[in-house]
Short mmCIF file of C-alpha atoms in Angstrom, two decimals:
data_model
loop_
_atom_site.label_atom_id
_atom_site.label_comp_id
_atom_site.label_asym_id
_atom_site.label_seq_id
_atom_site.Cartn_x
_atom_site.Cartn_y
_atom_site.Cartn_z
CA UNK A 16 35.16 -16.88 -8.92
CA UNK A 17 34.29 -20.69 -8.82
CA UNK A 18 31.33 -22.46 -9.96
CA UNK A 19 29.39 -22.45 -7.10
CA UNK A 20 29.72 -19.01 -6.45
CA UNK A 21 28.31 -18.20 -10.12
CA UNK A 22 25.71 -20.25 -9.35
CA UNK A 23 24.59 -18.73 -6.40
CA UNK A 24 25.16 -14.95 -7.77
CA UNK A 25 22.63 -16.02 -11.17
CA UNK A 26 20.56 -17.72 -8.87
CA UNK A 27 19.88 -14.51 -6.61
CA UNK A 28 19.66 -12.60 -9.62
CA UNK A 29 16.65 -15.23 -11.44
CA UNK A 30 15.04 -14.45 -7.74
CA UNK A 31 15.68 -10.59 -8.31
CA UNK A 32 14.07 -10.73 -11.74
CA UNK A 33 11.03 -13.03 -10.59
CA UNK A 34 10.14 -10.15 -7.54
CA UNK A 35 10.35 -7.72 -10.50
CA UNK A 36 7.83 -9.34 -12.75
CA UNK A 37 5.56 -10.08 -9.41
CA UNK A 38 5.31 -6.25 -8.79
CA UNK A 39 5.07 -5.07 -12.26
CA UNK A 40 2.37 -8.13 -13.28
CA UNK A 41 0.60 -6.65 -9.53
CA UNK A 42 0.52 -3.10 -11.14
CA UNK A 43 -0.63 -4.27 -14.27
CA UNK A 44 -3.66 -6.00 -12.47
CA UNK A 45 -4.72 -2.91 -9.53
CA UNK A 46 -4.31 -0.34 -12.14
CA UNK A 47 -6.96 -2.40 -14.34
CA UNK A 48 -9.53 -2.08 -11.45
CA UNK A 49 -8.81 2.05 -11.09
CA UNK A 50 -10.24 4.38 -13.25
CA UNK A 51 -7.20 5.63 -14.81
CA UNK A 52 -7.70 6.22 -18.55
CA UNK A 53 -4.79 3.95 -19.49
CA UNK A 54 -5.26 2.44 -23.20
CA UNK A 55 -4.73 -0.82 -22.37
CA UNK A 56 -6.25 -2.21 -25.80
CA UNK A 57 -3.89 0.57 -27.70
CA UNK A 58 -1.11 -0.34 -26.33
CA UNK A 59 -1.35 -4.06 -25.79
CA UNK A 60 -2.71 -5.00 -29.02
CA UNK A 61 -2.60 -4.68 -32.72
CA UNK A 62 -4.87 -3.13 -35.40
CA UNK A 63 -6.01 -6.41 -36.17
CA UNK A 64 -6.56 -7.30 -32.47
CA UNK A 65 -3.60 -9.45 -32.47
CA UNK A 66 -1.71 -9.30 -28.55
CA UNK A 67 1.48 -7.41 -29.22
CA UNK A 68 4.81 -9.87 -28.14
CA UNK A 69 5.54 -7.50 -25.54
CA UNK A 70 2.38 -8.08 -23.67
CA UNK A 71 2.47 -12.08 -24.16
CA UNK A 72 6.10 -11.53 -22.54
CA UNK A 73 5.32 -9.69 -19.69
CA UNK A 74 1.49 -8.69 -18.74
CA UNK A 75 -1.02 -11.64 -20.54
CA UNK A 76 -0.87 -15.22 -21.02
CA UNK A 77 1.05 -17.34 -21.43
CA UNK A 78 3.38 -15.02 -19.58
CA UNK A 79 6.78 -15.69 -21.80
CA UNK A 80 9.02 -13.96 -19.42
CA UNK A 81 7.86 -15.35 -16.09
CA UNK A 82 7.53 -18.74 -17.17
CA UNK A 83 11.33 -18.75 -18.67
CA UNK A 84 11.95 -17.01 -15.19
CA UNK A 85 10.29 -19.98 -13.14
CA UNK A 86 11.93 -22.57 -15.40
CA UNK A 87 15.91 -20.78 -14.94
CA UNK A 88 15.30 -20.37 -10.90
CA UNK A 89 14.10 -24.51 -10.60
CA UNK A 90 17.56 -24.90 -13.06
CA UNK A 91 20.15 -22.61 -11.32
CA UNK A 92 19.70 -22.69 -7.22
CA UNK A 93 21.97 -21.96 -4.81
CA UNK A 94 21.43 -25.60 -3.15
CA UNK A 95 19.30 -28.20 -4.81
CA UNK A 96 16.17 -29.90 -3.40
CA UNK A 97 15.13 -32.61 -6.15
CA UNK A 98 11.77 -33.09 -4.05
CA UNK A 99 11.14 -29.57 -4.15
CA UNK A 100 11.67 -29.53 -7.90
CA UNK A 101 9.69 -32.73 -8.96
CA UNK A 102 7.03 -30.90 -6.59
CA UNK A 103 7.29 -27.74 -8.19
CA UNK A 104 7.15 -29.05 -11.73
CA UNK A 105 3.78 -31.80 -10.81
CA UNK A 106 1.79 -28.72 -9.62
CA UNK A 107 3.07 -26.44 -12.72
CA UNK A 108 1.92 -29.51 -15.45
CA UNK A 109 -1.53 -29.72 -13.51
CA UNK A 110 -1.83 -25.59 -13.34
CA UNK A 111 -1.41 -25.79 -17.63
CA UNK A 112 -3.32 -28.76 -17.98
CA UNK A 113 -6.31 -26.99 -16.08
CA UNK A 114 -5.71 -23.61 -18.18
CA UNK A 115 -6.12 -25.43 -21.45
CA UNK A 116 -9.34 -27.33 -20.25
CA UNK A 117 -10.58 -24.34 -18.70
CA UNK A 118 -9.27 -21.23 -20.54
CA UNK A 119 -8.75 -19.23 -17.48
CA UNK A 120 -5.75 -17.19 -17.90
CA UNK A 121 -5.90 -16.61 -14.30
CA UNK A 122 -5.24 -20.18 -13.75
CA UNK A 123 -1.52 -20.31 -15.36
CA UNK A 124 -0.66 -16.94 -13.95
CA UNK A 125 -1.16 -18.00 -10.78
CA UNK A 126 0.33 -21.33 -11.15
CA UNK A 127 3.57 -20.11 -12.47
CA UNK A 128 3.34 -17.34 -9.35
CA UNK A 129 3.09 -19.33 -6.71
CA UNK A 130 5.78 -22.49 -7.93
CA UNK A 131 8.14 -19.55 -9.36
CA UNK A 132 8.37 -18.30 -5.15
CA UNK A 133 10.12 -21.31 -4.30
CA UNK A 134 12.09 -20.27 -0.93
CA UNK A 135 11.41 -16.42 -1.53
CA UNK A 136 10.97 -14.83 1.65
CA UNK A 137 6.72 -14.65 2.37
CA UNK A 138 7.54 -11.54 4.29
CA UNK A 139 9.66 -9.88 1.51
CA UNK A 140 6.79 -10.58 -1.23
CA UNK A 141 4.05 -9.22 1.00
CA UNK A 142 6.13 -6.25 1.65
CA UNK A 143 6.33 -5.64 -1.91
CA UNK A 144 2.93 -6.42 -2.49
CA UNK A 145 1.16 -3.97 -0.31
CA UNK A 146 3.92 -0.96 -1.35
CA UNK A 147 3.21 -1.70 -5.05
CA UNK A 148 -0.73 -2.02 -4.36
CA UNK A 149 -0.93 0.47 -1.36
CA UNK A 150 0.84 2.98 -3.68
CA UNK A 151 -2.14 2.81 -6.23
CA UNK A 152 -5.01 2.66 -4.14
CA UNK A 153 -4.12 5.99 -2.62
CA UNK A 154 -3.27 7.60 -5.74
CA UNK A 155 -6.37 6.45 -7.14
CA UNK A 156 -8.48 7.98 -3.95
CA UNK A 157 -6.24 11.39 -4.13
CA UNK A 158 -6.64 11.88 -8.43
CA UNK A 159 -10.63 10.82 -7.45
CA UNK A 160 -11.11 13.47 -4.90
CA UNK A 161 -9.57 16.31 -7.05
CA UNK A 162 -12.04 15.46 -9.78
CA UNK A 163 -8.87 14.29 -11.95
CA UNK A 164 -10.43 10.80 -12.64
CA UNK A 165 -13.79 9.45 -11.88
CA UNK A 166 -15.24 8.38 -8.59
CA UNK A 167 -17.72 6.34 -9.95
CA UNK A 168 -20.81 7.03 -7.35
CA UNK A 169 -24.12 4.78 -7.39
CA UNK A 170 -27.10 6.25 -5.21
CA UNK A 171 -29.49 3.08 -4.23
CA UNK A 172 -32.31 3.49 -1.91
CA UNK A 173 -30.35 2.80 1.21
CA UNK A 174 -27.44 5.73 0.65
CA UNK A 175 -24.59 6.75 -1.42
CA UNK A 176 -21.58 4.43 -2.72
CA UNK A 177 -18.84 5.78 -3.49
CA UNK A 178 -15.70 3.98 -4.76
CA UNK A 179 -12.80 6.88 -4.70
CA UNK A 180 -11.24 5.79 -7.93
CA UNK A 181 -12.14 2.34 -8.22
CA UNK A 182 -14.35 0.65 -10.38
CA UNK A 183 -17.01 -0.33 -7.94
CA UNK A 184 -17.63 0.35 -4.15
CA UNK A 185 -17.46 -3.52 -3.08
CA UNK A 186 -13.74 -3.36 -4.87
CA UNK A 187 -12.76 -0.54 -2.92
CA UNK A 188 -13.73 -2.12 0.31
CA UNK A 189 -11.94 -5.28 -0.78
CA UNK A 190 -8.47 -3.37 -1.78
CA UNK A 191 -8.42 -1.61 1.51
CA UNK A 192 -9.60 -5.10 3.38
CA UNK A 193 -6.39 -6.93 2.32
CA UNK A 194 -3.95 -4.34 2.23
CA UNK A 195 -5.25 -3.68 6.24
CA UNK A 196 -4.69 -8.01 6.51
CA UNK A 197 -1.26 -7.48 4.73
CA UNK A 198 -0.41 -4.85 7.05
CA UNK A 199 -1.10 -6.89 9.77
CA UNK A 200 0.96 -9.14 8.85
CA UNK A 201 3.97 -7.22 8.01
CA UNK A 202 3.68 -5.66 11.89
CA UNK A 203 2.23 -8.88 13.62
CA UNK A 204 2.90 -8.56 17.52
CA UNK A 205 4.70 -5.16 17.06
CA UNK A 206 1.27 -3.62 16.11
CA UNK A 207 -0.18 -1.32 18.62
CA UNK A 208 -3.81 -0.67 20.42
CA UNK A 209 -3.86 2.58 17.83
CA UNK A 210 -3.27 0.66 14.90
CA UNK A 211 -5.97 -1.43 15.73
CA UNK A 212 -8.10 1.60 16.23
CA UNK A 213 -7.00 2.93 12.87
CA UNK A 214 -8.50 -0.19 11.67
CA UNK A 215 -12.04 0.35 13.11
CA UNK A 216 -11.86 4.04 11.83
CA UNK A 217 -11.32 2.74 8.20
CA UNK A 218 -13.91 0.30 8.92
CA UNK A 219 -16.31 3.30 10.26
CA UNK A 220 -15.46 5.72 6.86
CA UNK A 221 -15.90 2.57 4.64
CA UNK A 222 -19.43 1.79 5.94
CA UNK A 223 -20.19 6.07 5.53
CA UNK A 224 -18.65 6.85 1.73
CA UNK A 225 -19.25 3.60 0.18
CA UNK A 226 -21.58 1.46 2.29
CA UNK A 227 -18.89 -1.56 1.73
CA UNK A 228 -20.61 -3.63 4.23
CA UNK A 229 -18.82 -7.12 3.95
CA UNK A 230 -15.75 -5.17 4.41
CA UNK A 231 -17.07 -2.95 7.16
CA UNK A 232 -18.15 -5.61 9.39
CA UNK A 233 -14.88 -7.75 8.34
CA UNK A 234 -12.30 -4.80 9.55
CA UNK A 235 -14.41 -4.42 12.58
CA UNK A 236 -13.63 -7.91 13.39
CA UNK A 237 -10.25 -7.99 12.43
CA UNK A 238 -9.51 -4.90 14.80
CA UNK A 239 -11.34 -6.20 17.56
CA UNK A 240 -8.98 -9.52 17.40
CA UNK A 241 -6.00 -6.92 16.77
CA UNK A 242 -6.74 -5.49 19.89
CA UNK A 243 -7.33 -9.32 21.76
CA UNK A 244 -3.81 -10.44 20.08
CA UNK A 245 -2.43 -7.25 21.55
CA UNK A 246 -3.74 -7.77 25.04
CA UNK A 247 -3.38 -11.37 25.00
CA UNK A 248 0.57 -10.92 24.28
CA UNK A 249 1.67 -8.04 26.29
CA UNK A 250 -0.28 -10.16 29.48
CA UNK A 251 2.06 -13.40 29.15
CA UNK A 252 5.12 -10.83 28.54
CA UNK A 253 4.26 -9.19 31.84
CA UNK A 254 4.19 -12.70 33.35
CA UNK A 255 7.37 -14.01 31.50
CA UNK A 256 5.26 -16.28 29.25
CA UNK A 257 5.29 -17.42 25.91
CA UNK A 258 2.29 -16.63 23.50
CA UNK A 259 0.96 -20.32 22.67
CA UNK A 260 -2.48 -20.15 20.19
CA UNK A 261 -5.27 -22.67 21.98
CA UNK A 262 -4.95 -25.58 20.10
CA UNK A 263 -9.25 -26.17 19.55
CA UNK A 264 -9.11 -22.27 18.20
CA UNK A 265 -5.96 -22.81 15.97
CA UNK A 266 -7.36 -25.94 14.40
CA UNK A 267 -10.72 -24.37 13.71
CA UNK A 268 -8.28 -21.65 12.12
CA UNK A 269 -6.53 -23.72 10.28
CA UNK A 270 -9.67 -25.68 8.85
CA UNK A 271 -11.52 -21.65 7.61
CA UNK A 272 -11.08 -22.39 4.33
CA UNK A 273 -12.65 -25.54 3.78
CA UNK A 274 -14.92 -24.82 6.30
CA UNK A 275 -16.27 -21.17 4.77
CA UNK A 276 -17.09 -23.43 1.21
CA UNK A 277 -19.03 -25.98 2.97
CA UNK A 278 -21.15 -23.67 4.67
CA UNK A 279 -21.56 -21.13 1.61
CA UNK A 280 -21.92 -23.90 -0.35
CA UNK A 281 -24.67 -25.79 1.82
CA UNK A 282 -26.44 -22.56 1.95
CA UNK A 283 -26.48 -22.04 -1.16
CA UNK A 284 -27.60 -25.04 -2.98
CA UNK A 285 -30.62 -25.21 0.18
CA UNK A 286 -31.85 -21.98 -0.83
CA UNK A 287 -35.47 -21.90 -1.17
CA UNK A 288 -37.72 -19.33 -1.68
CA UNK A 289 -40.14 -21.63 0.27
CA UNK A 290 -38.05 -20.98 3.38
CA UNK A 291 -38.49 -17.01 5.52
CA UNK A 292 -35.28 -17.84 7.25
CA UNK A 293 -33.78 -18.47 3.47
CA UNK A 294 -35.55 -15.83 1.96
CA UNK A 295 -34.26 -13.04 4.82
CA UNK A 296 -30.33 -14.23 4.95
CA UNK A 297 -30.59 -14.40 1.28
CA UNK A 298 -31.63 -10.20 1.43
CA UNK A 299 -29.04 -9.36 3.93
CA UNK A 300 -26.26 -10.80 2.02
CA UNK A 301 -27.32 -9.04 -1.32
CA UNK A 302 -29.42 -11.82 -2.99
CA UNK A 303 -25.90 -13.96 -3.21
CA UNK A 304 -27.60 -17.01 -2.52
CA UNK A 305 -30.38 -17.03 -5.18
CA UNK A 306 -27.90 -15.50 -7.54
CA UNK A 307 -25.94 -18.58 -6.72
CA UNK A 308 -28.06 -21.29 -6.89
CA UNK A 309 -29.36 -19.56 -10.07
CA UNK A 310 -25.39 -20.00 -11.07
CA UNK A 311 -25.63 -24.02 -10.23
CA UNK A 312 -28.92 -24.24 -11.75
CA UNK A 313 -28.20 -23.21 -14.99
CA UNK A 314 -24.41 -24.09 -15.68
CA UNK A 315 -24.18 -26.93 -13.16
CA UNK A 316 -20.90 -28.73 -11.77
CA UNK A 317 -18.26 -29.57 -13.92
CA UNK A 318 -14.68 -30.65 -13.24
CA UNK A 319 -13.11 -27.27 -15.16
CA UNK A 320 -16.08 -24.84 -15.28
CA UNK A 321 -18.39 -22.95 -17.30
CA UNK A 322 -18.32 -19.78 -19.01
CA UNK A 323 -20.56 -17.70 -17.08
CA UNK A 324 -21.43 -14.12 -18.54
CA UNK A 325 -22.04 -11.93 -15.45
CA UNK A 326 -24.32 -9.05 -15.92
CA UNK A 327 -23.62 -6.47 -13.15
CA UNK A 328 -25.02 -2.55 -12.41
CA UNK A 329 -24.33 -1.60 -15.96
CA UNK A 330 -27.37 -3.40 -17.46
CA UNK A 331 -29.08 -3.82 -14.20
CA UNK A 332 -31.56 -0.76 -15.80
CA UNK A 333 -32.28 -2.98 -18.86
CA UNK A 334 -33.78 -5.67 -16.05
CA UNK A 335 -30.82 -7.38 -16.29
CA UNK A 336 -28.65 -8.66 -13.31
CA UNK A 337 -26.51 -12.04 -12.84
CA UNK A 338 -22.85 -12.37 -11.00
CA UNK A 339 -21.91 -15.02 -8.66
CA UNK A 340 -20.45 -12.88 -5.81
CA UNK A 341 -19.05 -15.72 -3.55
CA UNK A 342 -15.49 -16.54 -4.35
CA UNK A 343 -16.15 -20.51 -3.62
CA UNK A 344 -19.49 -20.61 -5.49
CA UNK A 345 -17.54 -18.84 -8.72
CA UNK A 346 -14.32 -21.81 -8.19
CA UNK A 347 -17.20 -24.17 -8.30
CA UNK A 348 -19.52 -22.92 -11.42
CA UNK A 349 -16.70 -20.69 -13.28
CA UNK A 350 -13.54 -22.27 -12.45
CA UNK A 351 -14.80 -26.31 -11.90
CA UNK A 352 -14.98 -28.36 -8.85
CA UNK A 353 -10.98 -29.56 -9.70
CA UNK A 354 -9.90 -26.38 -9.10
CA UNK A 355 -11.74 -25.52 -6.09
CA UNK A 356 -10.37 -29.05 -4.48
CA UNK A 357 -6.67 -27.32 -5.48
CA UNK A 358 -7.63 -23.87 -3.93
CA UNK A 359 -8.53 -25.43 -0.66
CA UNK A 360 -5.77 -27.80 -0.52
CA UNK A 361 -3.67 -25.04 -0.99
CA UNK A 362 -4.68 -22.90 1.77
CA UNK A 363 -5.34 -25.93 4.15
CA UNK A 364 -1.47 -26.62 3.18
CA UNK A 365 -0.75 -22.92 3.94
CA UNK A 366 -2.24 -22.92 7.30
CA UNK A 367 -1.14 -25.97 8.70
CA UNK A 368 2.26 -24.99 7.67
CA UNK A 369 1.43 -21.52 9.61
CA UNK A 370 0.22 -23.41 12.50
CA UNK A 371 3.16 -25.52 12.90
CA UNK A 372 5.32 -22.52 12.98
CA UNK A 373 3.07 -21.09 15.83
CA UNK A 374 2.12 -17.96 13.36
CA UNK A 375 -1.00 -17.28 15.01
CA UNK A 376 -1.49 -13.61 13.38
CA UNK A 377 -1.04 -15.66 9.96
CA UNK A 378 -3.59 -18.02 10.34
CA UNK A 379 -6.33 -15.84 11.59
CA UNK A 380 -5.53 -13.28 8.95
CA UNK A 381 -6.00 -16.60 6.24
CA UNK A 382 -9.37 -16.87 8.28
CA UNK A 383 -10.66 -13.48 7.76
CA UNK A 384 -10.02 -13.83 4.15
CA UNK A 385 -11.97 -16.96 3.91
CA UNK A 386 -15.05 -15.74 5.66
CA UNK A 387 -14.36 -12.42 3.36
CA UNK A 388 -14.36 -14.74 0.63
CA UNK A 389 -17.66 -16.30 1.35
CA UNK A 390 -19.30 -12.81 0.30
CA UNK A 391 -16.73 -11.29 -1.85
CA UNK A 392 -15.08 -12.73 -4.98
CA UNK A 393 -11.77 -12.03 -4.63
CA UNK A 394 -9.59 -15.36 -3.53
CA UNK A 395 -8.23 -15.52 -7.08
CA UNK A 396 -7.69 -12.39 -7.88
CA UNK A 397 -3.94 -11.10 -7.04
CA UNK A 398 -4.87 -7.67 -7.43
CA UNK A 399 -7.26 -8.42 -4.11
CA UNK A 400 -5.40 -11.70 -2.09
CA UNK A 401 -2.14 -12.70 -2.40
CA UNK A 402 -2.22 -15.05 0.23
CA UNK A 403 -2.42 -17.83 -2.24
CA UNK A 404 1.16 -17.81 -3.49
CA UNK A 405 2.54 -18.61 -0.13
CA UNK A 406 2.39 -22.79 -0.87
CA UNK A 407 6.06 -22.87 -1.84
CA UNK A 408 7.26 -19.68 0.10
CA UNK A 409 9.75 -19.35 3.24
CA UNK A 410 7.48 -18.31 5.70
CA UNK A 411 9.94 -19.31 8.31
CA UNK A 412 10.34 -15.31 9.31
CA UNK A 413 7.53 -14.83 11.60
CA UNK A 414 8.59 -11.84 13.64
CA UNK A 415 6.91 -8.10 13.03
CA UNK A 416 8.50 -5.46 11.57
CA UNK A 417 9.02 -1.55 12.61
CA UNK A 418 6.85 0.79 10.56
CA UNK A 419 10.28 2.06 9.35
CA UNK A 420 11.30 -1.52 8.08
CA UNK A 421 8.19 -1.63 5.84
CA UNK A 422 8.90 1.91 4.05
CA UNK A 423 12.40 1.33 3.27
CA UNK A 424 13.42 0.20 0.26
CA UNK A 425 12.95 -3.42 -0.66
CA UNK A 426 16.25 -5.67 -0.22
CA UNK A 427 16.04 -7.30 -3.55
CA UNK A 428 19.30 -9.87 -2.98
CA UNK A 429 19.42 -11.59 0.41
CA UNK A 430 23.65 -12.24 1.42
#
């Protein structure tokens, strides 16, 4: 066996090892939002609350094992691409540089994520994504029906939330939002009229057993454009034609990221209660506004952040109630305006790439989670959205696949 060929065997094998500490690092994070009585704290740490080296190495910062993983797949490739590698190693210095300023562990786990899937396959980490995540969501709603775990249930004045195993209602409506956007994208134009009613069903039970609105009205939209992509693509086949996106829609698309902030923003920071207009938009979307410009008013703008205790349901009978529930107001107060900039490169990066390659289904699925975003704090969470380590993927692959396809077993080394 010659050099090269050693080369290219370790380098599929580094790849191998980095999809491996994805999906168990994934785990690590859904199962922390279930309410499994797992003894994380036991396990993970000392009697003198020292981190044990295991957990340093695999689960918390700084992530030992997947940052010697990143550095031996930039040093052993199959076929070099020095750009690539300066690239990959700029954006990894700036990722630690903004996790020391800021102290976000988030931050360097998702900075050694997303330059560590150099030329991975986008499809082939998505697939693993949603079987890892999609495996513990419904074992969390199956132990929480059969009374084996809690279903923590919160009865408010306008009906009864219910959040089948997870720790709130709003984070079971999120899980089952992007595992329905990472479905879509697995199946893309091979997804059928009943999947798309499937969809609106899940959006219909969602809205009934735990009054998840934002993700109610999201999946309603995302099955009505389902059923338009359908259409749309089965009436050009008929004719012969290929499906082209209009260009005004797929640069509107391509800009929902940016876009989404501004306006969330803007609204935001104009709140007043002087306004009715203000005053009613600010009560339909859950008092996120005032709760946000609270958020500006008292921690300001600053380039890494704030800490910002939150204060959610658990002391909300003491009086007490703060969190910042827009994902672009908490990258602006919690995480700093530098990072936000980052974020929204990122995805503008990510869906001008997708728009080049004519993915249409991709782009409007990164739209839906921007809008989703705007109301939900999820964008940089992994357990939630994973669409953020797609800068430095292959996403090249943009053909469906059969339902079969997505249940076999993953195909860890590509020959």
């Amino acid at each position: 066996m010659n050099l090269q060929k050693k080369r290219e065997d370790l380098a599929s094998l580094l790849e191998v090892m980095y999809l491996i500490l994805f999906a168990t690092i994934t785990a690590y994070l859904v199962l922390g939002r279930t309410a499994f009585p797992i003894p994380w704290d036991a396990m993970m740490k000392t009697e003198e609350e020292e981190i044990r080296l295991w957990s340093r190495l695999f689960l918390v910062s700084p992530y030992y094992l997947l940052g010697l993983t990143v550095l031996l797949r930039y040093l052993i490739q199959k076929k070099y691409d020095w750009k690539m590698m300066i690239l990959g190693g700029i954006v990894f210095y700036i990722g630690r540089y903004i996790w020391q300023e800021g102290l976000h562990s988030t931050i360097l786990l998702l900075t050694l994520l997303v330059v560590g899937a150099y030329k991975i396959s986008w499809k082939k980490m998505i697939k693993l994504y949603f079987l890892v995540t999609t495996s513990i969501l419904l074992l969390a709603i199956i132990c929480s029906l059969a009374g084996w775990i809690d279903n923590y249930t919160y009865v408010l004045e306008r009906g009864t939330r219910r959040s089948f195993g997870i720790h709130s209602p709003p984070q079971f409506g999120a899980f089952v939002f992007f595992q329905i956007l990472c479905w879509w994208y697995l199946r893309k134009e091979k997804l059928t009229y009943l999947e798309a009613g499937i969809t609106a069903g899940i959006a219909f039970l969602l809205k009934i057993f735990s009054d998840a609105r934002t993700a109610y009205f999201s999946l309603f939209a995302v099955a009505a454009v389902m059923i338009w992509q359908r259409y749309r693509r089965q009436q050009l086949l008929q004719k012969g034609e290929r499906y082209q996106m209009n260009k005004v829609w797929s640069a509107i698309l391509t800009l929902a990221h940016p876009l989404a902030a501004i306006i969330i923003t803007g609204l935001t920071v104009s709140y007043s209660v002087q306004s009715e207009f203000m005053i009613k938009l600010n009560s339909w979307l859950s008092a996120r506004l005032s709760l946000g410009k609270k958020g500006f008013d008292v921690y300001g703008v600053r380039p890494f952040g704030s800490y910002v205790p939150a204060y959610t349901h658990a002391e909300e009978e003491k009086g007490i109630y703060f969190f910042v529930d827009s994902s672009y107001i908490q990258l602006i107060v919690i995480y700093g305006i530098v990072v936000l900039a980052i974020v929204l490169l990122a995805f503008l990066f990510i869906s001008s790439r997708a728009r080049i390659q004519e993915d249409a289904i991709f782009l409007w699925i990164l739209a839906f989670s921007a809008v989703h975003g705007m109301i939900v704090p999820c964008l940089m969470d992994l357990q939630f959205c994973p669409f953020l380590l797609a800068v430095f993927t292959d996403t090249s692959d943009s053909k469906g696949m059969e339902i079969k396809e997505i249940f076999r077993s993953v195909k860890w080394i590509k020959r």
